PDB file of C-alpha atoms and ligand atoms in Angstrom:
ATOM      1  CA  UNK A   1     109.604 169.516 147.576  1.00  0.00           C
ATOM      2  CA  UNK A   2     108.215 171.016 144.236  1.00  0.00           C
ATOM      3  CA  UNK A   3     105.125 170.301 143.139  1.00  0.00           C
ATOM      4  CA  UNK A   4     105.798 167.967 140.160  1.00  0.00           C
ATOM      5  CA  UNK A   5     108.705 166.274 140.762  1.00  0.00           C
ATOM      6  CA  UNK A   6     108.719 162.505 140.075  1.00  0.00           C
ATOM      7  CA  UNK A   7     108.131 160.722 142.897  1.00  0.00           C
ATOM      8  CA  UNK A   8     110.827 157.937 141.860  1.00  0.00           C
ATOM      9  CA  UNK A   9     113.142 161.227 142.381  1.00  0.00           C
ATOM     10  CA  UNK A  10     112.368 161.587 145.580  1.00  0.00           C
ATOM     11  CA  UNK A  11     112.348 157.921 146.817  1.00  0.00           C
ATOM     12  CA  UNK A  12     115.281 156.741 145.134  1.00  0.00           C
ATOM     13  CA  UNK A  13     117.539 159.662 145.278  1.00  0.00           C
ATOM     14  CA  UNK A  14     116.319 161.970 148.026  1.00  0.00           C
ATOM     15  CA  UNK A  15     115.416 159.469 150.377  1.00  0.00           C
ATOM     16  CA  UNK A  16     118.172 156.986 149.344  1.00  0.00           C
ATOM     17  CA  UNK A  17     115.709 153.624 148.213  1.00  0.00           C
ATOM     18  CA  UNK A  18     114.773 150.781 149.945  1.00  0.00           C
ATOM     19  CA  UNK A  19     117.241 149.111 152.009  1.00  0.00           C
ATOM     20  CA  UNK A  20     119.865 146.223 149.609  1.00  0.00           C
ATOM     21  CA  UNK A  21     117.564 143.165 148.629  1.00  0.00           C
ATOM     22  CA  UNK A  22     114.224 144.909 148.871  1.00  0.00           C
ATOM     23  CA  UNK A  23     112.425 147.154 146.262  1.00  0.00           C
ATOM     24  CA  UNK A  24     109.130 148.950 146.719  1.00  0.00           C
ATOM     25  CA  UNK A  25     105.858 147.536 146.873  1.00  0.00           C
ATOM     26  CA  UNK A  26     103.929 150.532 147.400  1.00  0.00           C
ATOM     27  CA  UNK A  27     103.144 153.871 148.607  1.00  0.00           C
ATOM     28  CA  UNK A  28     100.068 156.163 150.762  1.00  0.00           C
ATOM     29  CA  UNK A  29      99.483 159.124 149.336  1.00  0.00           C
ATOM     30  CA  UNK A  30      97.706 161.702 152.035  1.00  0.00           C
ATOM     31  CA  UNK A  31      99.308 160.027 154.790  1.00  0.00           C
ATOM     32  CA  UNK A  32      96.912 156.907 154.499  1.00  0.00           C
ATOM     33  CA  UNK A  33      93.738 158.583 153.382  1.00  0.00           C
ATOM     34  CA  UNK A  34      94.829 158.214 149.890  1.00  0.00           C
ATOM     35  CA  UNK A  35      95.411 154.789 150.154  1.00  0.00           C
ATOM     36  CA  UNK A  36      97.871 152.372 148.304  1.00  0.00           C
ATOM     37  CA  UNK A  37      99.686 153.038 144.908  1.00  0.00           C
ATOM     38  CA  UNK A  38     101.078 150.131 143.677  1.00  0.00           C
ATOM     39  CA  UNK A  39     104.494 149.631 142.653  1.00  0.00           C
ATOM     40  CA  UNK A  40     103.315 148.886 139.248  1.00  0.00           C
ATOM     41  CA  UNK A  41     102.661 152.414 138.475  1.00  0.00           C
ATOM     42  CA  UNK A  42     105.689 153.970 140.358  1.00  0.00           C
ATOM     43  CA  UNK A  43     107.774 155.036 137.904  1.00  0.00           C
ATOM     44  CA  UNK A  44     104.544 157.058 135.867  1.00  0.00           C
ATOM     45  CA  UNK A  45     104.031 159.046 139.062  1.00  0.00           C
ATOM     46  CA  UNK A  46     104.688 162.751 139.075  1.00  0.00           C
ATOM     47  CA  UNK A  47     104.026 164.526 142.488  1.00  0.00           C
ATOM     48  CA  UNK A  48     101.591 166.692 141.875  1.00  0.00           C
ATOM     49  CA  UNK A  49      97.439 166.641 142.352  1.00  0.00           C
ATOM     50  CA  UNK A  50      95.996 165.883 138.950  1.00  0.00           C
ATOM     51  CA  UNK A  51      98.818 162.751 138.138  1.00  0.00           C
ATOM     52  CA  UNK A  52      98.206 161.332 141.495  1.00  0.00           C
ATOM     53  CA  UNK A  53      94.085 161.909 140.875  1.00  0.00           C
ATOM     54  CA  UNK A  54      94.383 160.251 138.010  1.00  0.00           C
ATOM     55  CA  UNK A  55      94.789 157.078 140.239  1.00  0.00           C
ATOM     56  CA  UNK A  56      92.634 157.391 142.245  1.00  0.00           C
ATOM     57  CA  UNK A  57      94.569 159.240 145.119  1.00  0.00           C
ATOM     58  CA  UNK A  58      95.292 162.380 146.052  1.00  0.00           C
ATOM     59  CA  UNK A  59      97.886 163.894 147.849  1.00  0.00           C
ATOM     60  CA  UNK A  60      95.963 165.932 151.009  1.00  0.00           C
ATOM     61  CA  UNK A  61      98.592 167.149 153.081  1.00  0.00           C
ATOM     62  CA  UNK A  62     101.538 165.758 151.251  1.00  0.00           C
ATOM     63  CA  UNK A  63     102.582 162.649 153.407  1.00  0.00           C
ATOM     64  CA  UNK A  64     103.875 159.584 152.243  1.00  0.00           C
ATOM     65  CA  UNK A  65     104.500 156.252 153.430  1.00  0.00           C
ATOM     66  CA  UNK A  66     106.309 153.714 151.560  1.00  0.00           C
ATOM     67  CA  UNK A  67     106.040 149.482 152.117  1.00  0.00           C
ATOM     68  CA  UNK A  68     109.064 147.192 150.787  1.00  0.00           C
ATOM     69  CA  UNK A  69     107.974 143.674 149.751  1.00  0.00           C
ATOM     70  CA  UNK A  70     108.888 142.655 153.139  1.00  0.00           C
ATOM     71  CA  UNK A  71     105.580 143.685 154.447  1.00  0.00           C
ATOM     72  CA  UNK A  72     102.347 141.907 154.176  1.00  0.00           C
ATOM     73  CA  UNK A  73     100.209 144.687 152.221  1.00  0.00           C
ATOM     74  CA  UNK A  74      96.741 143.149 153.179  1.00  0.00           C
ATOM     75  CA  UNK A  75      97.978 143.610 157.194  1.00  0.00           C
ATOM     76  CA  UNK A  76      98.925 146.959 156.214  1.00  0.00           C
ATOM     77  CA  UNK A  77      95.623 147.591 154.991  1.00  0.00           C
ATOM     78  CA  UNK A  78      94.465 146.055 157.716  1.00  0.00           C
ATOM     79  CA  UNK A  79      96.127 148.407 160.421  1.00  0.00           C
ATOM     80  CA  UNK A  80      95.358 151.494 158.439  1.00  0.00           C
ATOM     81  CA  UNK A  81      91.971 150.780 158.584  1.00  0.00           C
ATOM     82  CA  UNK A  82      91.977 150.178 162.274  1.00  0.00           C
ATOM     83  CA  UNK A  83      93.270 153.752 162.271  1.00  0.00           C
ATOM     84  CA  UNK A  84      90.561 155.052 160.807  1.00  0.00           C
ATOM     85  CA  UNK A  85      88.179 153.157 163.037  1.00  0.00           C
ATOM     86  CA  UNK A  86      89.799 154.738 166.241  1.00  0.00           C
ATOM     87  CA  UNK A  87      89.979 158.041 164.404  1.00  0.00           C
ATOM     88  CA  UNK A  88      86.487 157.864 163.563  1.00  0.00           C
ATOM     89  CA  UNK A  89      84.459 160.332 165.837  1.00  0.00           C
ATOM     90  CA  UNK A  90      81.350 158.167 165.326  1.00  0.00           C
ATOM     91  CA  UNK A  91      78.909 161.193 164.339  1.00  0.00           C
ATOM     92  CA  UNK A  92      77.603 159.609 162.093  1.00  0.00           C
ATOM     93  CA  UNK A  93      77.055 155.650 161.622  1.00  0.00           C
ATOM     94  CA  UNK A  94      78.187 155.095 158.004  1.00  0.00           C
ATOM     95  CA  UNK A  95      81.810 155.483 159.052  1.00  0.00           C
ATOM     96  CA  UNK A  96      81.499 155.025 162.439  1.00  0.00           C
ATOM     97  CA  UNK A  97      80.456 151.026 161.508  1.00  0.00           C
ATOM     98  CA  UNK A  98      81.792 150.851 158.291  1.00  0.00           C
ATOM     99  CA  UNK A  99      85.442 151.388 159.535  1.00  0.00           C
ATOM    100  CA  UNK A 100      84.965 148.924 161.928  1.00  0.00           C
ATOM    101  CA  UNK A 101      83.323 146.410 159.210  1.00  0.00           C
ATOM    102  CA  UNK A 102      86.023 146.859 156.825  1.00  0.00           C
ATOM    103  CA  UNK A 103      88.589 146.675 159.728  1.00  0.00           C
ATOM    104  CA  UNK A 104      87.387 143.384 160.646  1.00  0.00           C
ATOM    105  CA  UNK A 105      86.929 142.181 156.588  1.00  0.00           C
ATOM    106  CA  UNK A 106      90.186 142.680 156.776  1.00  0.00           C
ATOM    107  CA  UNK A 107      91.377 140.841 159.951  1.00  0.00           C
ATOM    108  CA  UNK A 108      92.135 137.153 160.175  1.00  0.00           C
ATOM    109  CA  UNK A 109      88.193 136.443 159.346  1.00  0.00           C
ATOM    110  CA  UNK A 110      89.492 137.912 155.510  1.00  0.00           C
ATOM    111  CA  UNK A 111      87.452 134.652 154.120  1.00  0.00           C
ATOM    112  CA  UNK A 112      84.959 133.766 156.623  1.00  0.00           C
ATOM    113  CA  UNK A 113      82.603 134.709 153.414  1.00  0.00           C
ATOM    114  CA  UNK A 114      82.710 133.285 149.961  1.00  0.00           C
ATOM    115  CA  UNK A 115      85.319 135.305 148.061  1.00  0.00           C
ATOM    116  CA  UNK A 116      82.306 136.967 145.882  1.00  0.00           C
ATOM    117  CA  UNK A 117      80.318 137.927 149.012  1.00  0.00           C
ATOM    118  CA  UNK A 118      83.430 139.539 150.339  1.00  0.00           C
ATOM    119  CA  UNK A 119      83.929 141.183 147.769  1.00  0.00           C
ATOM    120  CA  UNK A 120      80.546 142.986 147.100  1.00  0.00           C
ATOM    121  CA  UNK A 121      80.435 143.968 150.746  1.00  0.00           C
ATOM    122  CA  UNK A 122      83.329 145.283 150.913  1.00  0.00           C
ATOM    123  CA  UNK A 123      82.832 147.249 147.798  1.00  0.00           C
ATOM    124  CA  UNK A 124      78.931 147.756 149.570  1.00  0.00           C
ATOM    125  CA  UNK A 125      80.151 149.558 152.354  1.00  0.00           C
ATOM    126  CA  UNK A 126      83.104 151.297 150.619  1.00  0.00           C
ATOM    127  CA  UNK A 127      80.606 153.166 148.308  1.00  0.00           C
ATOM    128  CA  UNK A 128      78.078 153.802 151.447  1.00  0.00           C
ATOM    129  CA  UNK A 129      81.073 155.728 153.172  1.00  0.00           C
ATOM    130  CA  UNK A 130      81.383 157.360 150.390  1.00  0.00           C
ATOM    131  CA  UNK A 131      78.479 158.682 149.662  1.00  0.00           C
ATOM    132  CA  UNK A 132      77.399 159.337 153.336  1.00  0.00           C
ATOM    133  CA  UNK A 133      79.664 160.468 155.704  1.00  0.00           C
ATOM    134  CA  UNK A 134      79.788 163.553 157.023  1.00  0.00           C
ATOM    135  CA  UNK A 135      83.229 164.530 156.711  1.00  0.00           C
ATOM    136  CA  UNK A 136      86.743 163.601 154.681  1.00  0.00           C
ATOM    137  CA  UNK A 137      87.777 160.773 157.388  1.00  0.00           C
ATOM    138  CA  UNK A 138      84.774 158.551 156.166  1.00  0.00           C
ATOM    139  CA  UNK A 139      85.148 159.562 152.776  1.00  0.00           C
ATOM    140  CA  UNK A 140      88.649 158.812 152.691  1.00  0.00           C
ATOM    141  CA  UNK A 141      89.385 155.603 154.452  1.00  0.00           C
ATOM    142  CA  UNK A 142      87.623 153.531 151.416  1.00  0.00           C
ATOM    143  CA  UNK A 143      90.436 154.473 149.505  1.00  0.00           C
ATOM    144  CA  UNK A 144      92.484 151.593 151.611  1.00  0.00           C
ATOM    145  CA  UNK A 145      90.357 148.824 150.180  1.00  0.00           C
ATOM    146  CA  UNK A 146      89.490 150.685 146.750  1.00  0.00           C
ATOM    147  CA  UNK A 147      93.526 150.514 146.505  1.00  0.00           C
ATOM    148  CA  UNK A 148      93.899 147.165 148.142  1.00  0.00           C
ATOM    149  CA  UNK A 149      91.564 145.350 145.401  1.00  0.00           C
ATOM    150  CA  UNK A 150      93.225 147.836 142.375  1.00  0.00           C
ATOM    151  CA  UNK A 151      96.521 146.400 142.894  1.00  0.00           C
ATOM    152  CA  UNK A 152      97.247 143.885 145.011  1.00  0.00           C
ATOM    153  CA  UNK A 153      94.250 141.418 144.027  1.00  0.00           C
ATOM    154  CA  UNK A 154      96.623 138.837 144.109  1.00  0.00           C
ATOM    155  CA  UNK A 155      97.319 138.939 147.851  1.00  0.00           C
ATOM    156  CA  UNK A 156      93.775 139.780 148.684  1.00  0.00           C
ATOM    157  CA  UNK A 157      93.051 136.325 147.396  1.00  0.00           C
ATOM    158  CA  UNK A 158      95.928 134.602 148.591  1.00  0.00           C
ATOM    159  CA  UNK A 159      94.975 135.611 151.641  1.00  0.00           C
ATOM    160  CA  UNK A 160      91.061 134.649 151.014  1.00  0.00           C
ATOM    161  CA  UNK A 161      92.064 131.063 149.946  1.00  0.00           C
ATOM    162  CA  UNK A 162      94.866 130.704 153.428  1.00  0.00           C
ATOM    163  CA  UNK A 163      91.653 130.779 155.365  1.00  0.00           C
ATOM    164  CA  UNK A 164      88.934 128.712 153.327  1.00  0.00           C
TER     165      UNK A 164
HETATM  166  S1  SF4 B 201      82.748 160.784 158.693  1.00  0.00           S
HETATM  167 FE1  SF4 B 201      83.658 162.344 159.994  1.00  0.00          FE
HETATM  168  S2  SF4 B 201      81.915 163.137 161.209  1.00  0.00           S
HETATM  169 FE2  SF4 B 201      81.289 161.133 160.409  1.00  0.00          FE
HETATM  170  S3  SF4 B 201      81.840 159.653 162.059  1.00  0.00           S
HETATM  171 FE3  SF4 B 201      83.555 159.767 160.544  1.00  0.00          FE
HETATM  172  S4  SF4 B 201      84.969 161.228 161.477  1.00  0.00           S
HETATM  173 FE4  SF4 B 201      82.958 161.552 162.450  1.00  0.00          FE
END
């Protein structure tokens, strides 16, 4: 596809929309290592590096996934995280634990910790992976909670308040 072209282009008309009685709830950019865009800011995006930088994605190889509002978006997060855990070669330990922290902040323990405390480690190790690991796999996968929190907050803490 050409660089550029709005990505409401090719969802609705190239790939035909979501099925009758659903609409979009979001996207990955880079496969999942861009994380989620919301469907809040659908429409705005143009498919090309600097428009999808501009929040806070990027578009790596060029695959995208899209999620109807059929799908629970925390799970989602959830199972791409796992991903990343069993991707992770385990080199080195800030992405070799920190996948498998966030996977399991993410599980069915979401609230085991006071909303706040979840929140500031999750954002904790985010950052750590960040700034630490060795390669684009631990750099990236932060991007699934970074997303997660941007814009779905709602369903992060309806799903906090189901468990406590
Ligand atoms: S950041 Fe890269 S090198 Fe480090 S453990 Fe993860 S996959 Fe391995």
């Amino acid at each position: 596809m050409p660089i550029g072209l709005p990505l409401k282009t090719l969802l609705y008309d190239w790939a035909g929309g979501p099925k009758e009685g659903r609409s979009i709830q979001a996207v990955t950019m880079a496969g999942l290592s861009g994380g989620f865009l919301g469907h809040q800011i659908l429409e705005d995006l143009t498919l090309d590096d600097p428009c999808i930088r501009s929040h806070g994605s990027f578009l790596g190889a060029g695959g995208i996934m899209v999620f109807d509002d059929s799908r629970d978006i925390v799970k989602a997060a959830h199972d791409a995280m796992a991903f990343f855990a069993h991707e992770s070669c385990g080199k080195c330990f800030p992405c070799r634990i920190g996948t498998q922290r966030l996977t399991e902040r993410l599980n069915d323990s979401i609230a085991e910790l006071p909303y706040a405390d979840w929140l500031a480690e999750v954002e904790d190790i985010g950052e750590a992976m960040k700034a630490t690991s060795a390669c684009g796999l631990g750099m990236a996968a932060p991007h699934v909670t970074e997303s997660l929190l941007k814009y779905f907050p709602d369903q992060v803490a309806a799903a906090t308040e189901s468990v406590n």
